[in-house]
Tab-separated table of C-alpha atoms in Angstrom:
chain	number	residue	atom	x	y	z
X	1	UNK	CA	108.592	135.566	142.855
X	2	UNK	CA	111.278	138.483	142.890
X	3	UNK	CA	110.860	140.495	139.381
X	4	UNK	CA	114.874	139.607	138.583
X	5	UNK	CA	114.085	135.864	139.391
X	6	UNK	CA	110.857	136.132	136.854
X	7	UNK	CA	112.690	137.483	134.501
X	8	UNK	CA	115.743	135.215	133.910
X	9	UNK	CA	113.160	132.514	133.928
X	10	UNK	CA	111.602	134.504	131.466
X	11	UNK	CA	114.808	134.960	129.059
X	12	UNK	CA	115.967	130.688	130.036
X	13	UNK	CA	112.576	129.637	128.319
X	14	UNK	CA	113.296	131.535	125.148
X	15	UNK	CA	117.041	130.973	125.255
X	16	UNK	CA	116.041	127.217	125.518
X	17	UNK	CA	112.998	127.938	122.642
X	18	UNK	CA	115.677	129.429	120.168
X	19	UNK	CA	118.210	126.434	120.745
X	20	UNK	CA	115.160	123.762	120.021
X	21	UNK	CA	114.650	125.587	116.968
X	22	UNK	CA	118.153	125.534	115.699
X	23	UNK	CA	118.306	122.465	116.142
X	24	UNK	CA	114.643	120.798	115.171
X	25	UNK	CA	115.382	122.474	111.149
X	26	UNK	CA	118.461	123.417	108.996
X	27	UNK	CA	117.952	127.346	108.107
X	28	UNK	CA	115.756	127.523	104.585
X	29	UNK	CA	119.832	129.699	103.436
X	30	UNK	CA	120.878	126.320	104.078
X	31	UNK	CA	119.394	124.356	101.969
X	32	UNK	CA	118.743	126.173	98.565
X	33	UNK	CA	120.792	123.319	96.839
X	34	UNK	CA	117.439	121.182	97.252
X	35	UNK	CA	114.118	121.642	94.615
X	36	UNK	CA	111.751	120.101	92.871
X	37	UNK	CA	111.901	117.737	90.071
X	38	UNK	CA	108.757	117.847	87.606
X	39	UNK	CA	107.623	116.741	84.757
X	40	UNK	CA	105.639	119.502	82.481
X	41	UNK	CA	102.865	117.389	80.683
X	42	UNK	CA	102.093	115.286	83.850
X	43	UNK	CA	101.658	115.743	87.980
X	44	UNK	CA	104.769	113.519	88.013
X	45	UNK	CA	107.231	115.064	90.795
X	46	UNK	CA	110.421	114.046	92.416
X	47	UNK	CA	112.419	115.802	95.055
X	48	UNK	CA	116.647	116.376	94.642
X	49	UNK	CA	119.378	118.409	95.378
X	50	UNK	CA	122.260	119.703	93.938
X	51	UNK	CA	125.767	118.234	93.973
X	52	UNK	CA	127.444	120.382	91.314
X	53	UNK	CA	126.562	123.501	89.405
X	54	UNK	CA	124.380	121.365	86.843
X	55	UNK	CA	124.116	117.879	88.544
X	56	UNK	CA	120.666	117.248	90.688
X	57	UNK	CA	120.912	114.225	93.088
X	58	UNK	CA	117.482	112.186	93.110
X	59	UNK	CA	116.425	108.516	92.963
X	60	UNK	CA	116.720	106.163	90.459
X	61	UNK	CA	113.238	104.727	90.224
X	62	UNK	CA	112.154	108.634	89.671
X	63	UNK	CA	113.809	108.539	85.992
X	64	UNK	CA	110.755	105.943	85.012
X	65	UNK	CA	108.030	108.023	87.041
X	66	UNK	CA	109.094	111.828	85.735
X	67	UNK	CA	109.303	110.070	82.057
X	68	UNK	CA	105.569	108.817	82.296
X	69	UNK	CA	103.988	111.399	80.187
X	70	UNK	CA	100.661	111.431	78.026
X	71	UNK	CA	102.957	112.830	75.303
X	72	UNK	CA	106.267	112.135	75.557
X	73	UNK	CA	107.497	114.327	72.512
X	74	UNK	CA	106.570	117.581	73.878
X	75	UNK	CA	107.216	116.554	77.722
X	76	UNK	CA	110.269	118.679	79.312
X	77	UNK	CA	111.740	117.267	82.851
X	78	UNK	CA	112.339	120.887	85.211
X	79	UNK	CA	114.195	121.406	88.073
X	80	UNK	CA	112.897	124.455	90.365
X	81	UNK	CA	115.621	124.839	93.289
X	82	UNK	CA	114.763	126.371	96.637
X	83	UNK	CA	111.297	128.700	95.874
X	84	UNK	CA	108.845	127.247	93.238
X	85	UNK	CA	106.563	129.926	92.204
X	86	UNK	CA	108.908	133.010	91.337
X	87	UNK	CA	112.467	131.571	90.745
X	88	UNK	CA	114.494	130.116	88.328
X	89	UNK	CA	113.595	126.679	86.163
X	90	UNK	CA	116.256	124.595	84.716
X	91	UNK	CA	115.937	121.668	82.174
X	92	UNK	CA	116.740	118.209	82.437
X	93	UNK	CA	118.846	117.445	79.448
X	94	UNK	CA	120.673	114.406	80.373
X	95	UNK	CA	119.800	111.032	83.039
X	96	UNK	CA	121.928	108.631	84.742
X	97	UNK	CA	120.975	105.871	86.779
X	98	UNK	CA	123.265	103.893	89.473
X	99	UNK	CA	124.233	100.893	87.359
X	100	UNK	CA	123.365	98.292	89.865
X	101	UNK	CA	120.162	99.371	89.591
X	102	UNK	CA	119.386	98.536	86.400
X	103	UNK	CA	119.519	94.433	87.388
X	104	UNK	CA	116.696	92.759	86.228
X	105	UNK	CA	116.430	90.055	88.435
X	106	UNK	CA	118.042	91.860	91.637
X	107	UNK	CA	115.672	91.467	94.187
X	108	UNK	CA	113.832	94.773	95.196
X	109	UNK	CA	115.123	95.180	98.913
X	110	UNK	CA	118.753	94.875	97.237
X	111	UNK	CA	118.419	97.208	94.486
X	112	UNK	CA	117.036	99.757	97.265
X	113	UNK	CA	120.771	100.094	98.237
X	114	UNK	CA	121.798	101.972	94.251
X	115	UNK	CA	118.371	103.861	94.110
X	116	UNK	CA	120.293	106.476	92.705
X	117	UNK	CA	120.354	108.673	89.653
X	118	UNK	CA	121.851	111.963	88.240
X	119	UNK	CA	120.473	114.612	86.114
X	120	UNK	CA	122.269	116.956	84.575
X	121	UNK	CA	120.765	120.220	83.851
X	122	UNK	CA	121.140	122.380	81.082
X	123	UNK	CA	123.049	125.341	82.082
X	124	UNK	CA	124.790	125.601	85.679
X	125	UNK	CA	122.783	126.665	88.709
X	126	UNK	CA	124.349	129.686	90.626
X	127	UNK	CA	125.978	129.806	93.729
X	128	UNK	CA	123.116	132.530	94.795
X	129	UNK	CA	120.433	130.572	93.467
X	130	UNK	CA	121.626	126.810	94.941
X	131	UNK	CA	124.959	126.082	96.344
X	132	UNK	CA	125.878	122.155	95.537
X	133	UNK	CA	126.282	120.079	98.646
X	134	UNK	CA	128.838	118.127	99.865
X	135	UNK	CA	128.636	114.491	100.725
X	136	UNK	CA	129.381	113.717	104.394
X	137	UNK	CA	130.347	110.309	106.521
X	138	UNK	CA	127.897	107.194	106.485
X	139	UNK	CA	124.862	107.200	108.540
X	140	UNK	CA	125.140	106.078	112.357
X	141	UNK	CA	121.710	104.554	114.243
X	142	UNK	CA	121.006	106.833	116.787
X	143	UNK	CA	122.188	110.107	115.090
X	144	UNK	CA	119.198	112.952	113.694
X	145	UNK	CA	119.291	113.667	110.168
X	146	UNK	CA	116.912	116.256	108.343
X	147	UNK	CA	114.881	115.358	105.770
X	148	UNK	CA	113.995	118.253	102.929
X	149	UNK	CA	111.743	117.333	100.358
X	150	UNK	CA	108.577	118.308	98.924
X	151	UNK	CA	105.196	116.281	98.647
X	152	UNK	CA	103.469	115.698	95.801
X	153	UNK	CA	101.390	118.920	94.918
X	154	UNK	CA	103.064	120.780	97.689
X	155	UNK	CA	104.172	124.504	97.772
X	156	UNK	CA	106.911	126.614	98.711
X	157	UNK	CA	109.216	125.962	100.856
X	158	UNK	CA	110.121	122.098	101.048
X	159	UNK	CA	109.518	120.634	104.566
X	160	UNK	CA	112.181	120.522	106.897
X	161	UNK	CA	112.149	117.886	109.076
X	162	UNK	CA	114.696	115.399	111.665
X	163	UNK	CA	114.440	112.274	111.426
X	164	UNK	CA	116.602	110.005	113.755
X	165	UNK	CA	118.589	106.893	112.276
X	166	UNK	CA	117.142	103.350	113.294
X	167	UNK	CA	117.931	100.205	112.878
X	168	UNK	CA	116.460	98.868	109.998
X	169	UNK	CA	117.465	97.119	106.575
X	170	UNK	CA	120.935	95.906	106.165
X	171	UNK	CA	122.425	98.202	103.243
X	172	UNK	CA	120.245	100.858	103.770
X	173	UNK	CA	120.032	104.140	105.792
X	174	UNK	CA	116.219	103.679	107.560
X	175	UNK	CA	115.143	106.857	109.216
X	176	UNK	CA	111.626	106.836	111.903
X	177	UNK	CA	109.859	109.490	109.510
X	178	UNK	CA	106.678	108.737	107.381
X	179	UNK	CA	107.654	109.937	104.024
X	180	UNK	CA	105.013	109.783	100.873
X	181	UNK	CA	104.962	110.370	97.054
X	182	UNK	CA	107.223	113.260	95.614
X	183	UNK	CA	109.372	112.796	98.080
X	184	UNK	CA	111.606	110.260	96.473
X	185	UNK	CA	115.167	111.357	95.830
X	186	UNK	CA	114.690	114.045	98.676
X	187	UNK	CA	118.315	114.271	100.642
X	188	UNK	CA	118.597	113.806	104.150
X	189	UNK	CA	121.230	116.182	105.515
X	190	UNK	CA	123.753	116.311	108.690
X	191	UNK	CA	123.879	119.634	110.326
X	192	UNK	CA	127.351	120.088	111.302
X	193	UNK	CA	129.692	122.798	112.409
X	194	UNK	CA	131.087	123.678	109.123
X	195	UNK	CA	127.914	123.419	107.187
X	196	UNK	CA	125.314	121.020	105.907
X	197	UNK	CA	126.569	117.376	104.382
X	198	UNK	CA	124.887	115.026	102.225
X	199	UNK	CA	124.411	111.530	103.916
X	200	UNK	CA	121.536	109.896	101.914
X	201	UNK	CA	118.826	110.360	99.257
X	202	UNK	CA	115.547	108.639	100.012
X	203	UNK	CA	114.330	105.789	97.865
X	204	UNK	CA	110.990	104.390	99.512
X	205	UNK	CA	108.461	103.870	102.750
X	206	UNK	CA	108.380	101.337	104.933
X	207	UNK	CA	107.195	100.651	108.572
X	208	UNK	CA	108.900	98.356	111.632
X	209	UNK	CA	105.714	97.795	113.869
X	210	UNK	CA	103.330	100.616	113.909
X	211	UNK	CA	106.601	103.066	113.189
X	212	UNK	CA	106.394	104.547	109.676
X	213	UNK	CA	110.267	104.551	108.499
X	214	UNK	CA	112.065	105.744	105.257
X	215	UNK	CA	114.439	103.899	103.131
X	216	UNK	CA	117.287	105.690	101.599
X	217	UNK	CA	120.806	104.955	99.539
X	218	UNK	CA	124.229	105.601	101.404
X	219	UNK	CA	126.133	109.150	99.423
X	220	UNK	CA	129.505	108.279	101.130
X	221	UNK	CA	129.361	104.246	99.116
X	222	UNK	CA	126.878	104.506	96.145
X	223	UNK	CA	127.416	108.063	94.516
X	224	UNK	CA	131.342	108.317	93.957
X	225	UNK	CA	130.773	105.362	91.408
X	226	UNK	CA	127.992	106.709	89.842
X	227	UNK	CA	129.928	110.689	89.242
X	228	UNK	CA	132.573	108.702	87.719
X	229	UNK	CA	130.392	106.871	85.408
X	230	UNK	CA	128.945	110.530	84.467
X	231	UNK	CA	132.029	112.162	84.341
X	232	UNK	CA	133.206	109.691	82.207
X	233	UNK	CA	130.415	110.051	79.327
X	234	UNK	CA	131.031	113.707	79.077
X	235	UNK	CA	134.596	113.367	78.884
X	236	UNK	CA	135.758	115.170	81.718
């Protein structure tokens, strides 16, 4: 093989390495909006990301499991965005749940849909530290979404990974990814042109067949109801 032919093989494998790469992961930059929700007298976590300076998008159900603690007087909910070890904690001082969740007697599959819930944080995050993201367009079966969330126990950096839109249960937004426990209220993002956009925070497992799928709540229908509700109770 002639040396020039070897070598623009050569530079087409990594040309076509760097584009799979782009494209498999949002950059970490990208995502510093997203961290870890934890409560500090139990193992209790949750994953979330930002939507304003001092508003952390997570699910619903996670307001029940991060309030579980042995001792609930001294027990402080924590939100560590982007690294966990060396950067900066904010408290939890406020919680806000979709209010269609709340129904009693809603069955489960349907209350899946408003599996929803805001936190609002005690001082704003910085732009440096976690830039809020934007909610994008509904979901559409067939498109890949990236999932960033942590597992319980997990380290620094939350996993990045796609997960492409199936068809699955009416109302929701089911992705083909096996998801597991602190990964609840983790956001699945659209990588676009002008950025990263919100499409859907993740609420549950499931599986069609032998596929492993997650469950998540629509951004674009559920949470403009729910920022109203909050906006409304601190008066702004």
């Amino acid at each position: 093989m002639p040396l020039d032919h070897h070598m623009t093989m050569v530079l087409r494998f990594f040309a076509h390495l760097v584009l799979a790469t782009s494209l498999a992961a949002p950059a970490w930059a990208d995502v510093s909006a997203v961290g870890r929700l934890e409560n500090t007298s139990t193992n209790q976590t949750c994953s979330g990301a930002l939507v304003s300076p001092r508003h952390v998008l997570t699910a619903a159900h996670c307001i029940g499991a991060l309030r579980n603690a042995e001792d609930v007087s001294n027990a402080e909910i924590l939100f560590r965005p982007g690294a966990l070890k060396n950067g900066p904690v904010f408290r939890v001082t406020d919680v806000a749940m979709h209010p269609l969740f709340k129904q009693p007697l809603a069955q489960n599959r349907w209350k899946l849909r408003f599996d929803m819930a805001l936190f609002t944080l005690g001082a704003e995050v910085p732009a440096p530290v976690g830039k809020a993201l934007l909610p994008g367009r509904e979901a559409e079966v067939g498109e890949t979404l990236f999932l960033v969330s942590w597992r319980a126990g997990a380290p620094a950096p939350p996993r990045q990974r796609a997960c492409e839109v199936v068809d699955g249960v009416e109302g929701l937004v089911t992705v083909a990814c096996a998801v597991a426990g602190g990964e609840s209220g983790a956001p699945l993002l659209r990588k676009t042109q002008a950025g990263l956009e919100l499409v859907a925070v993740l609420s549950s497992s499931s599986s069609q067949g032998q596929q492993p799928v997650g469950l998540a709540s629509d951004v674009a229908l559920r949470l403009p109801p729910l920022q109203s509700a909050v906006s409304a109770a601190e008066g702004s």
